[in-house]
Coordinates of C-alpha atoms in Angstrom, one line a residue:
M153 CA 0.0 0.0 0.0
K154 CA 1.1 3.6 -0.5
R155 CA 2.7 5.0 2.6
L156 CA 2.0 8.6 3.6
T157 CA 4.0 11.1 5.6
P158 CA 3.1 12.1 8.2
V159 CA 1.9 8.7 9.2
P160 CA -1.9 8.7 9.5
S161 CA -3.8 7.1 12.5
D162 CA -3.7 3.3 12.8
L163 CA -7.4 3.1 11.9
E164 CA -7.0 5.3 8.8
I165 CA -4.1 3.1 7.6
A166 CA -6.1 -0.1 8.3
Q167 CA -9.2 1.1 6.6
A168 CA -7.2 2.2 3.5
A169 CA -5.7 -1.3 3.1
E170 CA -6.6 -3.4 0.1
M171 CA -7.0 -6.8 1.9
K172 CA -6.8 -10.1 0.2
P173 CA -9.7 -12.5 0.6
I174 CA -8.9 -14.9 3.4
L175 CA -9.2 -17.9 1.1
E176 CA -6.3 -16.5 -0.9
I177 CA -4.3 -16.0 2.3
A178 CA -5.1 -19.6 3.3
A179 CA -4.2 -21.0 -0.2
S180 CA -0.7 -19.4 0.2
L181 CA -0.2 -21.7 3.1
G182 CA -1.6 -24.8 1.4
L183 CA -4.9 -24.7 3.2
D184 CA -8.2 -25.6 1.3
P185 CA -11.6 -24.2 2.0
D186 CA -12.5 -27.4 3.8
D187 CA -9.7 -26.6 6.3
L188 CA -11.6 -23.5 7.4
D189 CA -14.7 -22.1 8.9
L190 CA -15.2 -18.7 7.3
Y191 CA -16.2 -15.6 9.4
G192 CA -16.9 -13.2 6.5
K193 CA -14.5 -12.4 3.7
Y194 CA -11.4 -11.6 5.7
K195 CA -11.1 -14.0 8.6
A196 CA -11.6 -17.7 9.2
K197 CA -11.0 -20.3 11.8
I198 CA -8.5 -23.1 11.1
H199 CA -9.6 -26.7 11.8
L200 CA -7.3 -28.6 14.1
D201 CA -7.1 -31.6 11.8
V202 CA -4.7 -29.7 9.6
L203 CA -2.0 -30.8 12.1
D204 CA -2.6 -34.4 10.9
K205 CA -2.9 -33.3 7.3
F206 CA 0.6 -31.7 7.4
K207 CA 2.2 -33.9 10.0
D208 CA 5.0 -35.0 7.6
R209 CA 6.0 -31.4 6.8
P210 CA 9.2 -30.1 8.3
Q211 CA 8.8 -27.5 11.0
G212 CA 9.6 -23.9 10.4
K213 CA 11.9 -21.6 12.4
Y214 CA 10.4 -20.4 15.7
I215 CA 11.0 -16.7 16.8
D216 CA 9.8 -15.1 20.0
V217 CA 9.5 -11.3 20.2
T218 CA 9.9 -9.9 23.7
A219 CA 11.1 -6.5 25.2
I220 CA 13.1 -4.8 27.8
T221 CA 11.2 -3.5 30.8
P222 CA 8.8 -1.0 29.2
T223 CA 7.6 2.4 30.0
P224 CA 3.8 2.7 30.7
L225 CA 3.5 3.6 27.0
G226 CA 4.8 0.2 25.7
E227 CA 7.8 -0.1 23.4
G228 CA 6.1 -1.4 20.3
K229 CA 6.5 -5.1 20.7
T230 CA 3.4 -6.2 18.7
T231 CA 4.3 -3.6 16.1
T232 CA 7.7 -5.1 15.8
T233 CA 6.3 -8.6 15.6
I234 CA 4.2 -7.6 12.6
G235 CA 6.9 -5.4 11.1
L236 CA 9.4 -8.4 11.3
T237 CA 6.8 -10.6 9.7
Q238 CA 6.4 -8.2 6.9
G239 CA 10.2 -7.8 6.6
L240 CA 10.6 -11.5 6.2
G241 CA 7.8 -11.3 3.5
V242 CA 9.8 -8.6 1.7
L243 CA 12.7 -11.1 1.6
G244 CA 10.4 -13.6 0.0
K245 CA 10.2 -15.9 3.1
S246 CA 7.1 -18.0 3.9
V247 CA 6.1 -16.5 7.3
V248 CA 3.2 -16.4 9.8
A249 CA 2.7 -14.1 12.7
A250 CA 1.1 -15.7 15.8
I251 CA -0.3 -13.2 18.3
R252 CA -2.8 -12.8 21.1
Q253 CA -6.4 -11.5 20.8
P254 CA -6.8 -8.3 22.8
S255 CA -9.4 -7.7 25.5
Q256 CA -12.1 -5.1 25.1
G257 CA -11.2 -3.8 28.6
P258 CA -7.9 -2.1 27.5
T259 CA -9.3 -1.4 24.0
F260 CA -11.9 0.8 25.5
G261 CA -9.9 2.0 28.4
I262 CA -6.5 3.7 28.0
K263 CA -4.2 1.3 26.1
G264 CA -6.2 1.0 23.0
G265 CA -6.0 -2.1 20.7
A266 CA -3.2 -4.5 20.1
A267 CA -3.1 -5.1 16.3
G268 CA 0.2 -3.4 15.9
G269 CA 0.5 0.1 14.7
G270 CA 1.4 2.4 11.8
Y271 CA 2.3 0.4 8.7
S272 CA 2.8 -2.8 10.7
Q273 CA -0.7 -4.1 11.6
V274 CA -3.0 -7.0 11.4
V275 CA -6.2 -6.3 9.5
P276 CA -9.2 -5.8 9.6
M277 CA -8.2 -3.8 12.6
E278 CA -11.7 -3.2 13.9
D279 CA -12.5 -6.9 13.9
F280 CA -9.2 -7.8 15.6
N281 CA -9.8 -5.4 18.5
L282 CA -13.5 -6.1 19.1
H283 CA -15.5 -9.4 18.9
L284 CA -13.3 -11.1 16.3
T285 CA -14.7 -14.7 16.1
G286 CA -16.2 -14.7 19.6
D287 CA -13.6 -16.7 21.5
I288 CA -13.5 -14.3 24.5
H289 CA -17.3 -14.4 24.7
A290 CA -17.2 -18.2 24.7
I291 CA -14.8 -18.2 27.6
T292 CA -17.0 -15.7 29.5
A293 CA -20.0 -18.0 29.1
A294 CA -18.1 -21.1 30.1
H295 CA -16.5 -19.4 33.1
N296 CA -19.8 -18.0 34.4
L297 CA -21.5 -21.4 33.9
I298 CA -19.0 -22.8 36.3
A299 CA -19.5 -19.9 38.8
A300 CA -23.3 -20.5 38.7
A301 CA -22.8 -24.2 39.2
I302 CA -20.7 -23.5 42.4
D303 CA -23.4 -21.4 44.1
A304 CA -26.2 -23.6 43.0
R305 CA -24.5 -26.7 44.4
M306 CA -23.9 -25.0 47.8
L307 CA -27.5 -23.9 47.9
H308 CA -28.9 -27.3 47.1
E309 CA -26.7 -29.1 49.5
S310 CA -27.6 -26.8 52.3
D311 CA -31.1 -28.2 52.6
A312 CA -30.6 -31.9 51.6
D313 CA -28.9 -34.9 53.2
A314 CA -26.6 -37.2 51.3
Q315 CA -29.3 -39.6 50.2
T316 CA -31.5 -36.8 48.9
M317 CA -28.6 -35.3 47.0
F318 CA -27.8 -38.7 45.4
E319 CA -31.4 -39.1 44.3
R320 CA -31.6 -35.6 42.8
L321 CA -28.3 -36.1 41.0
C322 CA -29.3 -39.6 39.7
P323 CA -33.1 -39.6 39.3
P324 CA -34.7 -42.8 37.9
D325 CA -36.0 -42.7 34.4
K326 CA -39.5 -43.9 33.3
T327 CA -38.5 -47.5 33.8
G328 CA -37.1 -46.8 37.3
K329 CA -33.4 -47.1 36.1
R330 CA -30.8 -44.7 37.3
A331 CA -27.7 -43.8 35.3
F332 CA -24.5 -41.8 35.7
S333 CA -23.7 -39.1 33.2
P334 CA -20.1 -39.1 31.7
T335 CA -18.8 -36.4 34.0
M336 CA -20.2 -38.4 37.0
L337 CA -18.2 -41.5 35.9
R338 CA -15.1 -39.3 35.9
R339 CA -15.8 -38.2 39.5
L340 CA -16.3 -41.8 40.6
K341 CA -13.0 -42.8 39.1
K342 CA -11.3 -39.9 41.0
L343 CA -12.9 -41.2 44.2
G344 CA -11.7 -44.8 43.5
I345 CA -15.3 -46.2 43.1
A346 CA -15.2 -48.7 40.3
K347 CA -18.9 -48.9 39.7
T348 CA -21.1 -47.8 36.8
D349 CA -24.6 -48.6 38.2
P350 CA -25.9 -46.0 40.7
D351 CA -28.0 -48.6 42.4
E352 CA -24.8 -50.6 43.3
L353 CA -23.3 -47.8 45.4
T354 CA -23.3 -48.2 49.2
A355 CA -24.7 -45.6 51.4
E356 CA -21.1 -44.4 52.2
E357 CA -20.2 -44.3 48.5
R358 CA -23.4 -42.4 47.7
A359 CA -22.4 -39.8 50.3
R360 CA -18.9 -39.4 49.0
F361 CA -20.2 -39.1 45.5
A362 CA -23.1 -36.7 46.1
V363 CA -21.8 -34.3 48.7
L364 CA -19.1 -31.8 47.8
D365 CA -19.4 -29.8 51.0
I366 CA -17.8 -26.7 49.5
D367 CA -16.5 -24.2 52.0
P368 CA -18.0 -20.8 51.0
A369 CA -14.9 -19.1 52.4
G370 CA -12.7 -21.3 50.3
V371 CA -14.2 -20.6 46.9
T372 CA -11.5 -19.1 44.6
W373 CA -13.6 -18.9 41.4
N374 CA -15.0 -15.4 40.6
R375 CA -17.2 -14.4 37.7
V376 CA -15.9 -12.6 34.6
I377 CA -16.8 -10.0 32.1
D378 CA -14.6 -8.6 29.2
I379 CA -15.0 -4.9 30.3
S380 CA -12.9 -2.9 32.7
D381 CA -15.4 -2.3 35.6
R382 CA -13.7 -1.6 39.0
F383 CA -17.0 -1.6 40.8
L384 CA -17.4 -5.4 40.3
R385 CA -14.1 -6.2 41.9
R386 CA -15.9 -7.0 45.2
I387 CA -19.6 -7.8 45.3
E388 CA -22.1 -9.5 47.6
I389 CA -24.3 -12.2 46.0
G390 CA -27.3 -14.2 47.3
L391 CA -29.4 -11.2 48.3
G392 CA -32.6 -12.3 46.5
P393 CA -35.5 -13.8 48.4
E394 CA -35.0 -17.3 46.9
E395 CA -31.4 -17.7 47.9
K396 CA -32.4 -18.5 51.5
G397 CA -29.9 -16.1 53.0
K398 CA -26.9 -17.8 51.4
T399 CA -25.0 -14.6 50.9
R400 CA -21.3 -14.4 50.3
I401 CA -18.7 -11.9 49.1
T402 CA -17.2 -12.6 45.7
G403 CA -16.2 -10.5 42.7
Y404 CA -15.5 -10.2 39.0
D405 CA -12.3 -10.6 37.0
I406 CA -11.8 -9.5 33.5
T407 CA -12.3 -12.4 31.1
V408 CA -8.7 -12.6 29.9
A409 CA -7.7 -13.3 33.6
S410 CA -9.9 -16.4 33.6
E411 CA -8.1 -19.7 34.1
L412 CA -10.1 -20.9 31.1
M413 CA -8.2 -18.3 28.9
A414 CA -4.9 -19.7 30.2
I415 CA -6.1 -23.2 29.4
L416 CA -7.1 -22.2 25.9
A417 CA -3.6 -20.8 25.3
L418 CA -1.8 -23.9 26.7
T419 CA -4.0 -26.8 25.4
T420 CA -2.9 -29.1 22.6
G421 CA -6.3 -30.4 21.5
L422 CA -9.9 -31.1 22.4
E423 CA -9.2 -34.1 24.6
D424 CA -6.5 -32.1 26.5
L425 CA -8.9 -29.1 26.8
R426 CA -11.6 -31.4 28.3
E427 CA -9.1 -32.8 30.8
R428 CA -7.7 -29.5 31.8
I429 CA -11.1 -27.9 32.4
G430 CA -12.0 -30.9 34.5
R431 CA -8.9 -30.4 36.7
V432 CA -9.6 -26.8 37.4
V433 CA -9.8 -26.3 41.2
I434 CA -12.6 -23.9 42.2
G435 CA -12.1 -24.0 45.9
V436 CA -11.9 -26.4 48.8
S437 CA -14.3 -28.5 50.9
R438 CA -14.7 -27.9 54.6
K439 CA -12.3 -30.9 55.0
G440 CA -9.6 -29.0 53.1
E441 CA -9.9 -31.1 49.9
A442 CA -9.6 -29.6 46.5
V443 CA -13.0 -29.3 44.6
T444 CA -12.8 -29.4 40.8
V445 CA -15.0 -28.4 37.9
E446 CA -15.3 -32.2 37.2
D447 CA -16.7 -32.6 40.7
L448 CA -19.3 -30.0 40.0
G449 CA -20.3 -31.8 36.8
A450 CA -19.8 -28.7 34.6
A451 CA -16.6 -29.7 32.8
G452 CA -18.2 -31.2 29.8
A453 CA -20.6 -28.3 29.3
A454 CA -17.9 -25.8 29.6
T455 CA -15.8 -27.6 27.0
V456 CA -18.8 -27.6 24.7
L457 CA -19.0 -23.8 25.0
M458 CA -15.3 -23.6 24.1
K459 CA -15.2 -26.2 21.3
D460 CA -15.0 -23.5 18.5
A461 CA -12.8 -21.2 20.5
I462 CA -10.0 -23.8 20.3
M463 CA -9.6 -23.1 16.6
P464 CA -7.1 -20.3 15.8
T465 CA -8.4 -17.4 13.7
L466 CA -6.6 -16.7 10.4
M467 CA -6.1 -13.0 9.4
Q468 CA -3.4 -11.0 7.5
T469 CA -0.9 -8.2 7.9
L470 CA -1.2 -5.0 5.9
E471 CA 1.3 -6.5 3.4
G472 CA -0.6 -9.8 3.0
Q473 CA 1.4 -12.2 5.2
P474 CA -0.8 -14.7 7.2
A475 CA -1.4 -14.1 10.9
T476 CA -2.9 -16.4 13.4
V477 CA -4.8 -14.7 16.3
H478 CA -5.6 -16.9 19.3
A479 CA -6.1 -16.6 23.0
G480 CA -5.2 -13.6 25.2
P481 CA -4.1 -14.7 28.7
F482 CA -3.2 -12.0 31.2
A483 CA 0.6 -11.4 31.2
N484 CA 0.6 -10.8 35.0
I485 CA -1.6 -13.5 36.5
A486 CA -1.2 -15.9 33.6
H487 CA 1.6 -16.5 31.2
G488 CA 0.8 -13.8 28.6
N489 CA 1.4 -15.8 25.4
S490 CA -0.7 -16.7 22.4
S491 CA -1.8 -20.3 22.0
I492 CA 0.3 -23.5 21.6
I493 CA -2.1 -24.7 18.9
A494 CA -1.7 -21.6 16.8
D495 CA 2.1 -22.0 16.9
Q496 CA 1.9 -25.7 16.2
I497 CA -0.2 -25.1 13.1
A498 CA 1.8 -22.2 11.9
L499 CA 5.1 -24.1 12.2
K500 CA 3.7 -26.7 9.8
L501 CA 2.5 -24.1 7.3
A502 CA 5.5 -21.7 7.1
D503 CA 9.3 -21.5 7.1
Y504 CA 9.2 -18.8 9.8
V505 CA 6.8 -18.2 12.7
V506 CA 7.0 -15.0 14.6
T507 CA 5.2 -15.0 18.0
E508 CA 5.4 -12.6 20.9
S509 CA 5.4 -12.7 24.7
G510 CA 3.6 -10.2 26.9
F511 CA 5.4 -7.4 28.7
G512 CA 9.2 -7.6 29.3
A513 CA 11.5 -10.6 28.9
D514 CA 11.4 -11.1 32.7
M515 CA 7.6 -11.7 32.4
G516 CA 6.2 -13.1 29.2
M517 CA 9.4 -14.6 27.8
E518 CA 10.4 -16.4 31.0
K519 CA 6.9 -17.9 31.1
F520 CA 7.1 -18.6 27.4
F521 CA 10.2 -20.8 28.0
D522 CA 9.4 -22.3 31.4
I523 CA 5.6 -22.9 31.0
K524 CA 4.6 -22.7 27.3
C525 CA 7.6 -24.5 25.9
R526 CA 7.3 -27.3 28.5
Y527 CA 3.7 -28.1 27.4
S528 CA 4.3 -27.6 23.7
G529 CA 7.6 -29.3 23.3
L530 CA 8.5 -26.5 20.9
I531 CA 11.9 -24.8 21.1
P532 CA 12.5 -21.3 19.6
N533 CA 15.4 -20.7 17.3
C534 CA 15.8 -17.0 18.2
V535 CA 14.5 -14.3 20.5
V536 CA 14.0 -10.7 19.4
L537 CA 14.4 -8.2 22.2
V538 CA 12.7 -4.9 21.5
A539 CA 14.2 -1.8 23.0
T540 CA 13.6 1.9 22.7
V541 CA 15.9 4.9 23.4
R542 CA 13.0 6.3 25.4
A543 CA 12.7 3.3 27.8
L544 CA 16.5 3.0 28.3
K545 CA 16.7 6.7 29.3
M546 CA 13.9 6.1 31.8
H547 CA 15.9 3.3 33.3
G548 CA 18.9 5.6 33.4
G549 CA 17.0 7.9 35.8
G550 CA 15.0 10.0 33.3
P551 CA 11.8 11.7 34.4
R552 CA 8.7 9.8 34.9
V553 CA 6.9 8.7 31.8
V554 CA 3.1 9.1 32.0
A555 CA 0.5 8.0 29.4
G556 CA -1.3 11.0 28.0
R557 CA 1.3 13.5 29.0
P558 CA 4.1 15.0 26.7
L559 CA 7.5 13.5 27.0
D560 CA 10.1 15.4 29.0
F561 CA 12.9 17.2 27.2
A562 CA 15.3 14.5 28.3
Y563 CA 13.6 12.0 26.0
T564 CA 13.5 14.2 22.9
T565 CA 17.2 15.3 22.9
E566 CA 20.4 13.3 22.7
N567 CA 21.7 12.4 26.1
L568 CA 24.3 9.6 26.0
P569 CA 25.2 9.5 29.7
L570 CA 21.5 9.0 30.6
L571 CA 21.2 6.4 28.0
E572 CA 24.3 4.5 28.9
K573 CA 23.2 4.3 32.5
G574 CA 19.8 2.8 31.5
I575 CA 21.4 0.2 29.2
S576 CA 21.9 -1.9 32.3
N577 CA 18.3 -3.0 31.9
L578 CA 19.0 -4.1 28.3
V579 CA 22.1 -6.0 29.4
A580 CA 20.1 -7.8 32.1
H581 CA 17.5 -9.0 29.6
I582 CA 20.1 -10.1 27.1
E583 CA 21.9 -12.1 29.8
N584 CA 18.6 -13.7 30.9
I585 CA 17.8 -14.8 27.4
K586 CA 21.3 -16.3 27.1
R587 CA 20.6 -18.3 30.2
Y588 CA 18.2 -20.4 28.1
G589 CA 20.8 -21.0 25.4
I590 CA 18.9 -19.2 22.6
P591 CA 20.4 -16.5 20.3
V592 CA 19.1 -13.0 20.8
V593 CA 18.8 -10.1 18.4
V594 CA 18.1 -6.6 19.7
A595 CA 15.5 -4.6 17.7
V596 CA 15.7 -0.9 18.4
N597 CA 12.3 0.5 17.6
Q598 CA 13.1 3.9 16.2
F599 CA 11.3 7.1 17.2
K600 CA 11.7 10.4 15.5
D601 CA 14.0 12.1 18.1
D602 CA 16.4 9.2 18.3
T603 CA 20.0 9.9 17.1
P604 CA 22.6 7.8 15.3
A605 CA 25.0 8.2 18.3
E606 CA 22.3 6.8 20.6
F607 CA 21.8 3.8 18.4
A608 CA 25.5 3.2 18.0
L609 CA 25.9 3.1 21.8
I610 CA 23.0 0.6 22.2
R611 CA 24.5 -1.6 19.5
E612 CA 27.9 -1.6 21.0
K613 CA 26.7 -2.5 24.5
A614 CA 24.2 -5.1 23.2
I615 CA 26.8 -7.0 21.2
A616 CA 29.2 -6.9 24.1
A617 CA 26.5 -8.4 26.4
G618 CA 26.1 -11.4 24.0
A619 CA 23.5 -10.3 21.4
E620 CA 24.0 -11.7 17.9
D621 CA 23.2 -8.2 16.5
A622 CA 21.4 -5.0 17.3
V623 CA 19.4 -3.5 14.4
L624 CA 17.5 -0.2 14.0
S625 CA 14.0 -0.8 12.7
T626 CA 11.6 1.7 11.2
H627 CA 8.6 -0.7 10.5
W628 CA 6.1 1.7 12.1
A629 CA 6.6 4.3 9.4
N630 CA 7.9 2.1 6.6
G631 CA 6.3 -1.3 7.1
G632 CA 8.2 -4.4 5.9
D633 CA 10.8 -2.3 4.1
G634 CA 11.7 -0.7 7.4
A635 CA 12.3 -4.2 9.0
V636 CA 14.4 -5.8 6.3
K637 CA 17.7 -5.4 8.2
L638 CA 16.0 -6.8 11.3
A639 CA 14.6 -9.8 9.3
E640 CA 18.1 -10.5 7.9
A641 CA 19.6 -10.4 11.4
V642 CA 16.9 -12.8 12.6
I643 CA 17.4 -15.2 9.7
A644 CA 21.1 -15.3 10.5
A645 CA 20.4 -15.8 14.3
C646 CA 18.0 -18.7 13.5
D647 CA 20.9 -20.5 11.7
Q648 CA 23.1 -20.2 14.8
P649 CA 23.5 -23.2 17.1
S650 CA 21.5 -23.2 20.3
D651 CA 21.5 -25.1 23.5
F652 CA 18.1 -24.6 25.0
R653 CA 17.5 -25.4 28.7
F654 CA 14.8 -24.7 31.2
L655 CA 15.6 -22.4 34.1
Y656 CA 14.6 -25.1 36.7
P657 CA 13.4 -28.7 36.8
L658 CA 9.8 -29.3 37.8
E659 CA 10.9 -31.7 40.6
W660 CA 12.2 -28.8 42.6
S661 CA 10.1 -27.6 45.5
I662 CA 7.9 -24.6 45.2
K663 CA 10.4 -22.4 47.1
E664 CA 13.3 -23.6 45.1
K665 CA 11.6 -22.6 41.8
I666 CA 10.5 -19.2 43.1
E667 CA 13.9 -18.4 44.4
K668 CA 15.6 -19.5 41.2
I669 CA 13.5 -17.1 39.1
A670 CA 13.8 -14.3 41.7
R671 CA 17.6 -14.5 41.9
D672 CA 18.5 -15.3 38.3
I673 CA 15.9 -13.4 36.3
Y674 CA 14.9 -10.5 38.7
G675 CA 18.3 -10.0 40.4
A676 CA 16.9 -10.4 43.9
G677 CA 19.2 -11.3 46.8
S678 CA 16.7 -13.3 48.8
V679 CA 12.9 -14.1 48.9
S680 CA 10.5 -13.4 51.8
Y681 CA 7.2 -15.2 52.3
T682 CA 4.2 -14.0 54.3
P683 CA 2.5 -16.5 56.6
E684 CA -0.3 -16.8 54.0
A685 CA 2.2 -17.8 51.3
E686 CA 3.8 -20.3 53.7
A687 CA 0.4 -21.9 54.4
K688 CA -0.3 -22.1 50.6
I689 CA 3.1 -23.8 50.0
E690 CA 2.3 -26.4 52.6
L691 CA -1.3 -26.9 51.2
Y692 CA -0.2 -27.2 47.6
T693 CA 2.6 -29.5 48.5
R694 CA 0.1 -31.7 50.4
L695 CA -2.3 -31.7 47.4
G696 CA 0.4 -32.7 45.0
F697 CA 0.5 -29.4 43.1
D698 CA 4.1 -28.6 44.0
K699 CA 5.5 -30.1 40.7
L700 CA 3.9 -27.5 38.6
P701 CA 5.9 -24.6 37.0
M702 CA 5.7 -21.2 38.5
C703 CA 3.9 -18.3 36.8
M704 CA 5.1 -15.2 38.7
A705 CA 2.6 -12.4 39.1
K706 CA 4.4 -9.1 39.5
T707 CA 4.7 -5.7 38.0
H708 CA 5.9 -5.4 34.4
L709 CA 7.3 -1.9 35.0
S710 CA 10.5 -3.2 36.8
L711 CA 12.7 -6.2 36.8
S712 CA 11.8 -6.3 40.5
H713 CA 8.4 -6.4 42.3
D714 CA 8.5 -2.6 42.8
P715 CA 7.5 -0.5 39.7
N716 CA 9.6 2.4 41.0
L717 CA 12.8 0.4 40.9
K718 CA 14.2 1.1 37.4
G719 CA 17.3 0.0 35.6
R720 CA 18.8 -3.2 37.0
P721 CA 18.0 -3.5 40.7
Q722 CA 20.0 -6.1 42.5
G723 CA 20.4 -7.7 46.0
Y724 CA 17.0 -6.7 47.3
V725 CA 14.4 -8.8 49.2
F726 CA 11.8 -10.1 46.8
P727 CA 8.4 -10.5 48.6
V728 CA 5.9 -13.3 48.0
R729 CA 2.6 -12.4 49.7
D730 CA 0.4 -15.3 48.5
I731 CA 0.4 -18.2 46.0
R732 CA -2.6 -19.4 44.0
A733 CA -3.2 -22.4 41.9
S734 CA -4.3 -22.8 38.3
V735 CA -4.2 -26.5 38.2
G736 CA -6.2 -26.9 35.0
A737 CA -3.9 -24.5 33.2
G738 CA -0.9 -26.2 34.8
F739 CA 0.9 -23.7 37.0
L740 CA 1.0 -22.0 40.4
Y741 CA 1.1 -18.2 40.5
P742 CA 2.9 -16.5 43.4
L743 CA 1.6 -13.0 44.0
C744 CA 4.5 -10.5 44.4
G745 CA 2.8 -7.2 45.0
E746 CA -0.7 -6.0 44.3
M747 CA -2.1 -7.6 41.1
R748 CA -5.4 -6.4 39.8
T749 CA -7.4 -8.9 37.8
M750 CA -10.1 -6.4 37.0
P751 CA -8.9 -3.1 35.6
G752 CA -10.7 0.2 36.0
L753 CA -11.6 2.9 33.5
P754 CA -9.7 6.2 33.6
T755 CA -11.4 9.6 33.7
R756 CA -11.1 10.0 30.0
P757 CA -11.4 6.5 28.4
V758 CA -10.7 6.0 24.8
F759 CA -14.3 4.9 24.2
Y760 CA -15.1 8.6 24.0
D761 CA -13.5 8.6 20.5
V762 CA -15.1 5.3 19.3
D763 CA -18.2 5.8 17.1
L764 CA -19.7 4.9 13.8
D765 CA -19.6 7.0 10.7
L766 CA -23.3 6.8 9.9
E767 CA -22.9 7.5 6.2
T768 CA -20.4 4.8 5.6
G769 CA -21.0 2.4 8.5
R770 CA -17.3 2.4 9.3
V771 CA -15.9 2.4 12.8
V772 CA -14.0 5.6 13.8
G773 CA -11.8 6.4 16.8
L774 CA -10.2 3.0 17.5
F775 CA -6.4 3.0 17.8

């Protein structure tokens, strides 16, 4: 497409694009119409059976895009992901971008969308940032079905004995015959009851089967909605006349913080999805035993609600390269990466697959390696570390960067001493990537006030720290042409030998894994635990959850737990205040600082600008 100067808004660029029909994009990958479910002319879902169809194809090169510790403005990681994809396309390479689907909370709040930006975007941009193919809505429905099942079960058990509950759960049919549903048979197997005829259960077995005895104070499953609504963070339910006084305090999370979203991103197929949803722990019984979605009897129905969401959505970049868009787990509470399934499919369809990890390398990339790669068995060939002069100056002690406010003079004029001091953050991330044995290329996302001397300094320090190369990239203004040098550096890095290794073995204790991450990746000197965290460690070890990987929940604005500690903090005490379990997703998440799972809207949300042009029917105001 013709590029304009000055660069128009993201939405103007996206709406001016001449998109290819999605069937043409699919055909470029070897996909037939029978491999797809079409959602209009420009997007489609990919059937999972293409993995069998192309199982004999060699796998492409696997590239993860991450970033240094960002400013609150973000450093253009998704834009770089798409720009690199387009740059590889300019070089004639077969390439697919694999990225997350954004939540409507940030889209309508302050951050805006996540389709990339400038001349490096996924289109149609409006579809990408809004409903897309309905995956987030499916997760919302499945999650809230489980929430409703929890409270209904507690209500019904409150006025019935064990035999009554058994009879209600297994009512006789017209012939007087009782039968177990499939999910009930799974619960019986978990209980060690090898019987398939309800009438053969003893009174003791009926009681064990029929009574969950959920502790209302031990329920950990909130409700969800895909809108930022701070007033739902803490609510009281059960106030109606038919709830028999069974009130309790609960709350809402944003949908992308749901464990079901994390499961969608980590699952490897429908059977695995069904098993993971069944393993989700929603709370504990009054005896302290874990209660699962399978115990509730809702796992099968929740899987049905998500059966189409498991298929990745196929879209395209502005320059016509294919893009898979799938899942959008929180990068704080969850692991912040797009789906394993999308990557598996893309790696069979293209020579290069460019994916990205949420937030900085200490967050999304560490989880990409230690969680996602464990479950996928996929090993990346190269990591691209996105940096900006702006962020490095902030880490050098520059003035505070605040979204919506003009940048301080320090960021818009050359200042090599400030930059050099902040490069310590870049060096820390390069060293962390090298711990995993993977080659790293630094991509300096260029802004208009950056100078050649500043880039030269970054490149010198990056290569000295172990980077294969450091490349200036102008993909935001120049699309794929502005990322050709980056693409060439990535191709060269992908051909370098690697020696991938996980940071820790799963056999280690919970504390050993936490402390390994805190010391090696965050630079901490030691780790402290609150009594609540100590109790959770004891509980999860007793329940057998201690062999799961760790998914650290901390700020993305610092290598440490404290967003005010910039640069490369070292030797501090890293605090763990609580630990929670996402057993279905397959990780524990230690809480290190205050983590909000439901954002709030600012005084002036970006939804003020979003509207319809009533003459053309086009969306306006998205960015």
